[in-house]
Coordinates of C-alpha atoms in Angstrom, one line a residue:
X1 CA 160.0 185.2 89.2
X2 CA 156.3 184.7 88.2
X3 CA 157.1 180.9 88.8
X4 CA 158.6 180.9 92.1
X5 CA 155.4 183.3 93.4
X6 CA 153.0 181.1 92.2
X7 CA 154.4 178.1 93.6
X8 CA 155.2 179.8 97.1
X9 CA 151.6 180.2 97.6
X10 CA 150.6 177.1 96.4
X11 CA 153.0 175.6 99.1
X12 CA 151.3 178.4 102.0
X13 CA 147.7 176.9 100.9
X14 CA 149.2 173.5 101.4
X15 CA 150.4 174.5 104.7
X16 CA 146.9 176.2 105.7
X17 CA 144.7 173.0 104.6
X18 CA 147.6 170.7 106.5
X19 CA 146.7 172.4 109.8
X20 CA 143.1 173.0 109.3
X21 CA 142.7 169.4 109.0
X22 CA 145.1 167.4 110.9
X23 CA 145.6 163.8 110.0
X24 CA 144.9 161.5 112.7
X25 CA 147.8 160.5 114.8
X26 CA 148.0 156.4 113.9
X27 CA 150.7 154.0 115.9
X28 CA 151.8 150.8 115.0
X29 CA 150.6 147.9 117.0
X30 CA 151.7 144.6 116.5
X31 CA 152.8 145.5 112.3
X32 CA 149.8 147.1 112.1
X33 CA 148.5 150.7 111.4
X34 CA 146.2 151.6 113.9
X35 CA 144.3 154.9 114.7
X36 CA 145.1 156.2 118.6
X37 CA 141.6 157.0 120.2
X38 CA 141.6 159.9 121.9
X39 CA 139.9 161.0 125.3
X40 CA 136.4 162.2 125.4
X41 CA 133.2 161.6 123.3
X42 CA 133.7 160.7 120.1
X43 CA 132.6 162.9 117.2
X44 CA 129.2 162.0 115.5
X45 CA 130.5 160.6 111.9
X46 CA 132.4 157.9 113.9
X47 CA 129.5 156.8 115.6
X48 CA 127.7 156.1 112.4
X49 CA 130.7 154.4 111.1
X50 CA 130.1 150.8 111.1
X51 CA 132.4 148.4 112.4
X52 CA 134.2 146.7 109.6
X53 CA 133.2 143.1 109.5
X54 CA 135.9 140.0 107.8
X55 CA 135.4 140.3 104.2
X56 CA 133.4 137.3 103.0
X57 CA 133.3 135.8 99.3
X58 CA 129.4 135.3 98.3
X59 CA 129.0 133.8 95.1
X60 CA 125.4 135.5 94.1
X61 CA 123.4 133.1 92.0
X62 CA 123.6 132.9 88.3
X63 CA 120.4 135.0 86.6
X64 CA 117.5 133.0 85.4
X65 CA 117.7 132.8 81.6
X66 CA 114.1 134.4 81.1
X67 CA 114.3 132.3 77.8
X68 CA 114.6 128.8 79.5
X69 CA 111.3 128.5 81.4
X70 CA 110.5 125.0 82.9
X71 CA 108.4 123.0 81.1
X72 CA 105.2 122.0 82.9
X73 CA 104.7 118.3 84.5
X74 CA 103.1 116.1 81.9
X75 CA 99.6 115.8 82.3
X76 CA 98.6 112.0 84.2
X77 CA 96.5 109.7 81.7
X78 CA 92.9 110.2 83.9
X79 CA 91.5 106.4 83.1
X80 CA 87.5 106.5 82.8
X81 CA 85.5 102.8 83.0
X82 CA 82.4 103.1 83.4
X83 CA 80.2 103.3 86.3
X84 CA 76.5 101.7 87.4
X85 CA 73.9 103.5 87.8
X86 CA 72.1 104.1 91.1
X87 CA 68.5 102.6 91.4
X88 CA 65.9 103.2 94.2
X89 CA 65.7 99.6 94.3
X90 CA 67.6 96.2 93.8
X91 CA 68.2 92.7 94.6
X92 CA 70.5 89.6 94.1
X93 CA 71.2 86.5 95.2
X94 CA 75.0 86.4 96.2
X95 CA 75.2 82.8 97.3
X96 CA 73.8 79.3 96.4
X97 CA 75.0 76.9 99.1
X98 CA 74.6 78.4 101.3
X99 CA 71.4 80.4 99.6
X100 CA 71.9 84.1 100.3
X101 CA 70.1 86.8 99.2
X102 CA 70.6 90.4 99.6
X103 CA 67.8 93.6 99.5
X104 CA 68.8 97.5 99.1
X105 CA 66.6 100.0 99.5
X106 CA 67.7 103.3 98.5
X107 CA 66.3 106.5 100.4
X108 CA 64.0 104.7 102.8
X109 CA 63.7 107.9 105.3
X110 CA 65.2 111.7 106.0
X111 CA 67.5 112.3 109.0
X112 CA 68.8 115.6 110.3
X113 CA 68.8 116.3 106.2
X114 CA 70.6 112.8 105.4
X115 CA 69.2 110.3 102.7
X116 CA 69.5 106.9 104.8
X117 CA 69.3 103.5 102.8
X118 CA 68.5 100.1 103.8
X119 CA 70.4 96.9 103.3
X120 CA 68.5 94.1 103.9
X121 CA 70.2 90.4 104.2
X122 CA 68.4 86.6 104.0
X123 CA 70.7 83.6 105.0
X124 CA 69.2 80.5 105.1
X125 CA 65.5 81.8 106.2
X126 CA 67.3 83.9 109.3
X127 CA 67.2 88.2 108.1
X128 CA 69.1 91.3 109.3
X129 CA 69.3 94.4 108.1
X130 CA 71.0 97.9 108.9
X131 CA 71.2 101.3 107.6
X132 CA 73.7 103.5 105.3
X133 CA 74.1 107.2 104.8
X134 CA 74.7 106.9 101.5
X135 CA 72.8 105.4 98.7
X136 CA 74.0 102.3 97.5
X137 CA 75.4 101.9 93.8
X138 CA 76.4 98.2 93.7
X139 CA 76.5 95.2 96.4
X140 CA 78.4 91.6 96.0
X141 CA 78.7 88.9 98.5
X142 CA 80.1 85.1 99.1
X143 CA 79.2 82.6 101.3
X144 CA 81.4 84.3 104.1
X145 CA 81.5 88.6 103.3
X146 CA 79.3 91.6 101.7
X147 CA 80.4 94.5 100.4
X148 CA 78.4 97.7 99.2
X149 CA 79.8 100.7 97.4
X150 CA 77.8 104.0 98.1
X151 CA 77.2 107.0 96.1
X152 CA 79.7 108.7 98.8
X153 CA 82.9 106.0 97.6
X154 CA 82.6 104.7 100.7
X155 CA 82.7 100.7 100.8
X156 CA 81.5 98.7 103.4
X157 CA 82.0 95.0 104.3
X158 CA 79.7 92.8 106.3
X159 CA 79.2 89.1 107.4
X160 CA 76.5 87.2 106.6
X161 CA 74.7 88.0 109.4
X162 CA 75.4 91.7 109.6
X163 CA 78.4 92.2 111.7
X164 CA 80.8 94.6 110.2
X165 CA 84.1 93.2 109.6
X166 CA 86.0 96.2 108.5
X167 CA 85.5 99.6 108.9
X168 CA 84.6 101.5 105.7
X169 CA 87.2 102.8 103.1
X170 CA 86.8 105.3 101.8
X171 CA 87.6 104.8 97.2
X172 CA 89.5 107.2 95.4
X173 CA 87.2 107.3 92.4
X174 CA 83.7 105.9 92.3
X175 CA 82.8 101.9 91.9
X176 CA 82.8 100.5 88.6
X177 CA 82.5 97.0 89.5
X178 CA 82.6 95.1 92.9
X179 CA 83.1 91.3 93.4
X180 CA 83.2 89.1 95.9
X181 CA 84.8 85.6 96.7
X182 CA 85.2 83.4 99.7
X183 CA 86.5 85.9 102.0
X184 CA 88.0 87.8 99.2
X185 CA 86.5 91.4 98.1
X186 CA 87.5 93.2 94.7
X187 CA 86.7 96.8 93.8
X188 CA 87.6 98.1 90.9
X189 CA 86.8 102.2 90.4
X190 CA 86.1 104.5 87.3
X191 CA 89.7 105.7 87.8
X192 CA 90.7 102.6 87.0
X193 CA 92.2 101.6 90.1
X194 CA 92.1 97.9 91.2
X195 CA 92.3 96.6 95.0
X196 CA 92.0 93.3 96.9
X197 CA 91.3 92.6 100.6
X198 CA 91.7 89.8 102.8
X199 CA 88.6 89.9 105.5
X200 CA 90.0 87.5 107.6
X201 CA 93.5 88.7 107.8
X202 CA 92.4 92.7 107.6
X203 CA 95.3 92.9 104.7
X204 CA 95.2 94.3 101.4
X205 CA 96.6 92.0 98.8
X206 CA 96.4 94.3 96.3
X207 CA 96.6 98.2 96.9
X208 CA 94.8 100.3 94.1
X209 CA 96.8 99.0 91.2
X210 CA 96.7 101.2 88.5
X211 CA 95.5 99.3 85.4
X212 CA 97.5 101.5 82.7
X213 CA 100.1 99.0 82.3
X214 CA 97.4 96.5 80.5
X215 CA 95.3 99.3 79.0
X216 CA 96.6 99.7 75.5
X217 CA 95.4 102.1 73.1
X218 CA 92.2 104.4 73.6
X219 CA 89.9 102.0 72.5
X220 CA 90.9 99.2 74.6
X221 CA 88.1 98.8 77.6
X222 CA 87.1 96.4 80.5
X223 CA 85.1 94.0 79.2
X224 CA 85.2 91.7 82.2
X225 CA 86.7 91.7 85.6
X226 CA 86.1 88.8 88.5
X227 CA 88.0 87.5 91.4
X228 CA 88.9 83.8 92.1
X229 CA 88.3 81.5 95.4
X230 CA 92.3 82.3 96.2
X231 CA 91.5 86.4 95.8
X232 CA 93.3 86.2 92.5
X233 CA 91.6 89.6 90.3
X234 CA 91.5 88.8 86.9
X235 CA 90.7 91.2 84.2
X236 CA 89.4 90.7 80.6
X237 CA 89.5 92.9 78.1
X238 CA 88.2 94.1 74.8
X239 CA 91.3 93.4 72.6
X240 CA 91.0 89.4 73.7
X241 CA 93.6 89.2 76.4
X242 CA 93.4 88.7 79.9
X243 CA 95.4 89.1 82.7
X244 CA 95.8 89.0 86.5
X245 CA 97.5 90.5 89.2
X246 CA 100.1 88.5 91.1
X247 CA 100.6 89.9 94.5
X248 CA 103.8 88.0 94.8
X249 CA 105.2 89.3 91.5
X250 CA 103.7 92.9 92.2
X251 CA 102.7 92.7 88.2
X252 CA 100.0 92.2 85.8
X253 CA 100.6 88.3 83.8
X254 CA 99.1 87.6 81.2
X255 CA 97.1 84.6 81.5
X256 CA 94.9 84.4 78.0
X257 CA 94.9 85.7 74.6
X258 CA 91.9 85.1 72.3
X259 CA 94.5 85.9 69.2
X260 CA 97.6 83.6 70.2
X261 CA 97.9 81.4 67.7
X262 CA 100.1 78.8 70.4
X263 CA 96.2 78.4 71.7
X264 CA 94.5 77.8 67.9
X265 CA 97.7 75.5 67.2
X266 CA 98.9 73.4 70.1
X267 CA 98.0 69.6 69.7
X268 CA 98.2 67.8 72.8
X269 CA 95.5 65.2 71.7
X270 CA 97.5 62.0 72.8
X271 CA 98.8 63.6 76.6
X272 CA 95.7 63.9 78.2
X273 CA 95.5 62.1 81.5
X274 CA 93.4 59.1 80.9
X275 CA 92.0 58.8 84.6
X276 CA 90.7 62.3 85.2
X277 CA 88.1 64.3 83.9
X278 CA 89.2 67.4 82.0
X279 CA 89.2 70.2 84.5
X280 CA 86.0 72.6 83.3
X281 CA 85.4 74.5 86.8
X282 CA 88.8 75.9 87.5
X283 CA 89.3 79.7 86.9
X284 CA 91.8 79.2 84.1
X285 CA 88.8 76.7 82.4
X286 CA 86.5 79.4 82.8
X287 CA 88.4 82.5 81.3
X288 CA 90.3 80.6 78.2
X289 CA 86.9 79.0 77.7
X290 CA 86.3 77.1 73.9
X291 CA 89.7 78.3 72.9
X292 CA 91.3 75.5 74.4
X293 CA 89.9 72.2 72.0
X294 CA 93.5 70.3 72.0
X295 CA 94.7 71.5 68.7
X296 CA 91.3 72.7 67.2
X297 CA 93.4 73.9 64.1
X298 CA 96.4 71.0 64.3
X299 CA 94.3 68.6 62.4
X300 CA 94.6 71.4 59.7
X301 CA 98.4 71.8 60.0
X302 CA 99.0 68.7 58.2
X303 CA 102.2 70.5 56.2
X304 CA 103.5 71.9 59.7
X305 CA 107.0 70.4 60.3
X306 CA 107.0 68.2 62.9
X307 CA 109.7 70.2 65.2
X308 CA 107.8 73.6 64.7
X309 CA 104.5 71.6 66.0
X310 CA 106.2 70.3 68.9
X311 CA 107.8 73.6 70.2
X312 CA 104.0 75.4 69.6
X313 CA 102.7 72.9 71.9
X314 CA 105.7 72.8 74.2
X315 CA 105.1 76.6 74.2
X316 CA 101.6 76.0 75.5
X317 CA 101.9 73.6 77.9
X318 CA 104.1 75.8 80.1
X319 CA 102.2 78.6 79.2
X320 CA 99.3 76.8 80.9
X321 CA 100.9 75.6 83.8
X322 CA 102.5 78.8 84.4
X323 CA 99.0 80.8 84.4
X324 CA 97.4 77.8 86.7
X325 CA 100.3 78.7 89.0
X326 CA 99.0 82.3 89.1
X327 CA 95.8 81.5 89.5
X328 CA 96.7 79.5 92.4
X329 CA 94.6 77.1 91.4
X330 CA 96.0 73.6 92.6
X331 CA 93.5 71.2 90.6
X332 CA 94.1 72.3 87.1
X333 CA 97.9 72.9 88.1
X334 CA 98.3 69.2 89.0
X335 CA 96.2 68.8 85.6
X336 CA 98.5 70.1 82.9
X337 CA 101.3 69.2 84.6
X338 CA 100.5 65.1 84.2
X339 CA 99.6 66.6 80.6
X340 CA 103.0 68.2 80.5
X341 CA 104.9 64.9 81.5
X342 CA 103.2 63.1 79.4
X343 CA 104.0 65.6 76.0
X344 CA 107.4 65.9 77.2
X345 CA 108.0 61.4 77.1
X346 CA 106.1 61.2 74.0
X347 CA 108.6 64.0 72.3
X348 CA 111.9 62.0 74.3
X349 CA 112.4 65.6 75.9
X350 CA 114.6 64.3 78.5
X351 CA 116.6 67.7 79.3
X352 CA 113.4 69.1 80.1
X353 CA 112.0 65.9 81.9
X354 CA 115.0 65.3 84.3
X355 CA 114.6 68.9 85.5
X356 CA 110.8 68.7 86.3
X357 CA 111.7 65.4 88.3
X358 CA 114.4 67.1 90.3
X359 CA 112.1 70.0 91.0
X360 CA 109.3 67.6 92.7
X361 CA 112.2 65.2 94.4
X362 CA 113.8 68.1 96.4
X363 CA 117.0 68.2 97.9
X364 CA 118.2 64.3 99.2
X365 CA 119.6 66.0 102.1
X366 CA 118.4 68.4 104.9
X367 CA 120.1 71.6 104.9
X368 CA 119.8 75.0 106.1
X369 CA 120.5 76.8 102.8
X370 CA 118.1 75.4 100.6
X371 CA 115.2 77.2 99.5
X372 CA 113.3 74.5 98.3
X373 CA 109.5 74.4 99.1
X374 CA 107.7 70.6 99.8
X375 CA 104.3 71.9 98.6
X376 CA 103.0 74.1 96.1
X377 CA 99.6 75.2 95.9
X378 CA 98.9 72.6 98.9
X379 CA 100.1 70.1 96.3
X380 CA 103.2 67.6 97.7
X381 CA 105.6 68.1 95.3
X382 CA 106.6 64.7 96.0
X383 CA 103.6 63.3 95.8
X384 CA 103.3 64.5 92.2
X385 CA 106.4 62.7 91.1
X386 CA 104.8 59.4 92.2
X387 CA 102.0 60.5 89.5
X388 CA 104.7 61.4 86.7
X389 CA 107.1 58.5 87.1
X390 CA 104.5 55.9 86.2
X391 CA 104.2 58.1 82.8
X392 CA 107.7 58.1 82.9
X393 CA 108.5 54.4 82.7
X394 CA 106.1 53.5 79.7
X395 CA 109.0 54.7 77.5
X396 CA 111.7 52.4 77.7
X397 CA 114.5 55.1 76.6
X398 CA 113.7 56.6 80.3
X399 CA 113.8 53.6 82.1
X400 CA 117.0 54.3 83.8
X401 CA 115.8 58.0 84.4
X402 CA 112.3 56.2 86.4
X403 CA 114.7 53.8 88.5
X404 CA 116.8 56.8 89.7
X405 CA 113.8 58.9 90.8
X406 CA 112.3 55.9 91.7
X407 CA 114.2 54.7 94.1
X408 CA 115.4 58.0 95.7
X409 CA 111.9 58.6 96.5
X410 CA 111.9 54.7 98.2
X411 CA 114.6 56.0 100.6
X412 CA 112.9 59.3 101.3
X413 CA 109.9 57.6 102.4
X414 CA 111.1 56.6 105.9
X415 CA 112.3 60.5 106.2

């Protein structure tokens, strides 16, 4: 009896809740279980109820591992060559023929709380001069351009009678050196950063080349930099080697190394052209300097074997006709290659010599495809294999390698 009581009033509270709260009345539209709205306002909770949006699957991003921190960008190598020091007054002579002389004058007079300075120019007996808001650290000048680098890194280049040619540029790093050539200027700054203009064609040849790739080792400096009559920079350094910049190859090439034993050991004594002078005033000439005695140290080399001698020299020759190449310069080019020709009948190289011919012949035959240039360095290619096939013929093992090239070239001649 006590069980049934209990669980007849559990049933009438049951009943009591189950009217007190009444479910809401829900239909069935379209398989679903919908809630029937009813007429009039609608009660206050189910206007703060939000409308249940399509649930969508966000993949929240996986928690930094507070362990794992990046590791900070590596610090960039900041090069430092030195710089010159500015002086109230200097002056230089940038030109022989014709004779040019240039004046600066540093801090000639105060404006609106600007230092002004005076650049002064000579050419042949006629002056000019104009004014910079800057002082002046360094000038250089050619026959055709000046340039002067201020205290502000800006660089400005002139004509030799004063008109501006471009306007200035503004250097990332202050000047360490400035050079001039033709119509050619090079600037090279204490970040070591290296560029080249063209005046004439407003173009930069070279576009602040970092010289990091050449700069080996801490203690390896600068120890001379100078630009050639083609704008070729060249850049000498401490360790003995030297190199320049070829815009065409976009690299540094190493043109000269004081420590190359190729240099100390080549003997090309007996391949010298006998009608020209040795070329002494080309660039190439001038950096390699007394280095280059035709085999110095071959006389010396007496116990060489004679195949390890002949690929040293080999190995120079195209070294040197290589760097003239670079250099763009045409005369000592046309030089070492006679020498070249010469080394290459005396050793019976005719692999090598048959390839150098059918480089300066050319194709026989027009055609569209070839890439095949008539003139390097200004040089006729052409014309330079009526130079080596003389040198050719005076070995009679190549005399039916001369009468092929010779008399291709006798029926390109009316081409």
């Amino acid at each position: 009896d006590t069980s049934s009581d209990s669980e007849d009033k559990i049933g009438a509270v049951n009943k009591n809740l189950a009217f007190g709260k009444r479910k809401p009345e829900l239909l069935m539209d379209g398989g679903e279980v919908v809630e029937k709205k009813k007429k009039g306002r609608p009660r206050k909770d189910k206007m703060a109820t939000p409308i249940s949006q399509p649930f969508l699957q966000v993949t929240t991003p996986p928690e930094r591992d507070s362990s794992r921190v990046a590791a900070p960008p590596a610090p960039v190598a900041v090069l430092k060559l030195p710089t010159p020091s500015t002086q109230k007054a200097f002056s230089l002579q940038v030109s022989m023929e014709p004779a040019v002389f240039l004046e600066v004058e540093n801090e000639v007079s105060m404006v609106a709380g600007s230092k002004l300075s005076q650049l002064r120019c000579s050419k042949d007996g006629r002056n000019w001069n104009t004014l910079l808001p800057s002082s002046v650290v360094t000038a250089a000048g050619s026959s055709d351009v000046l340039a002067v680098a201020c205290e502000d890194r800006m660089l400005s280049v002139f004509s030799c009678c004063g008109r501006r040619l471009l306007p200035a540029i503004q250097l990332t790093t202050p000047i360490s050196a400035l050079h001039c050539s033709a119509h050619f200027v090079m600037a090279l700054t204490a970040g070591a950063g290296l560029s080249v203009w063209d005046v004439h064609k407003q173009k930069a040849l070279v576009k602040n080349e970092s010289l990091l790739t050449v700069l080996s080792g801490a203690d390896t400096t600068v120890s001379q930099s100078m630009l050639t009559q083609q704008g070729v920079p060249v850049i000498g350094l401490s360790n003995g080697k030297t190199f320049c910049f070829s815009s065409s190859l976009e690299t540094w090439t190493l043109i000269a190394d004081r420590g190359d034993s190729l240099v100390q050991c080549a003997d090309f004594r007996g391949c010298l052209p006998s009608h020209d002078a040795p070329v002494s005033s080309g660039p190439l000439a001038a950096i390699q300097g007394r280095n280059i005695n035709a085999g110095r140290l071959a006389s010396r080399l007496s116990s060489t074997p004679h195949h390890l001698q002949q690929s040293m020299t080999l190995a120079f020759l195209e070294n040197q006709l290589a760097s003239a190449l670079t250099l763009q310069s045409s005369q000592e080019y046309r030089y070492w290659l006679l020498t070249y020709a010469r080394f290459l009948v005396n050793e019976g190289s005719e692999y090598r010599l048959r390839e150098l011919c059918k480089e300066l012949l050319g194709p026989v035959h027009k055609s569209a495809a070839t890439s095949w240039e008539a003139t390097t360095l200004g040089l006729h290619k052409r014309e330079l294999l009526r130079e080596v096939l003389p040198v050719v013929g005076e070995n009679l093992r190549f005399q039916r390698l001369f009468t092929e090239y010779q008399d291709q070239l006798e029926l390109l001649r009316g081409k």
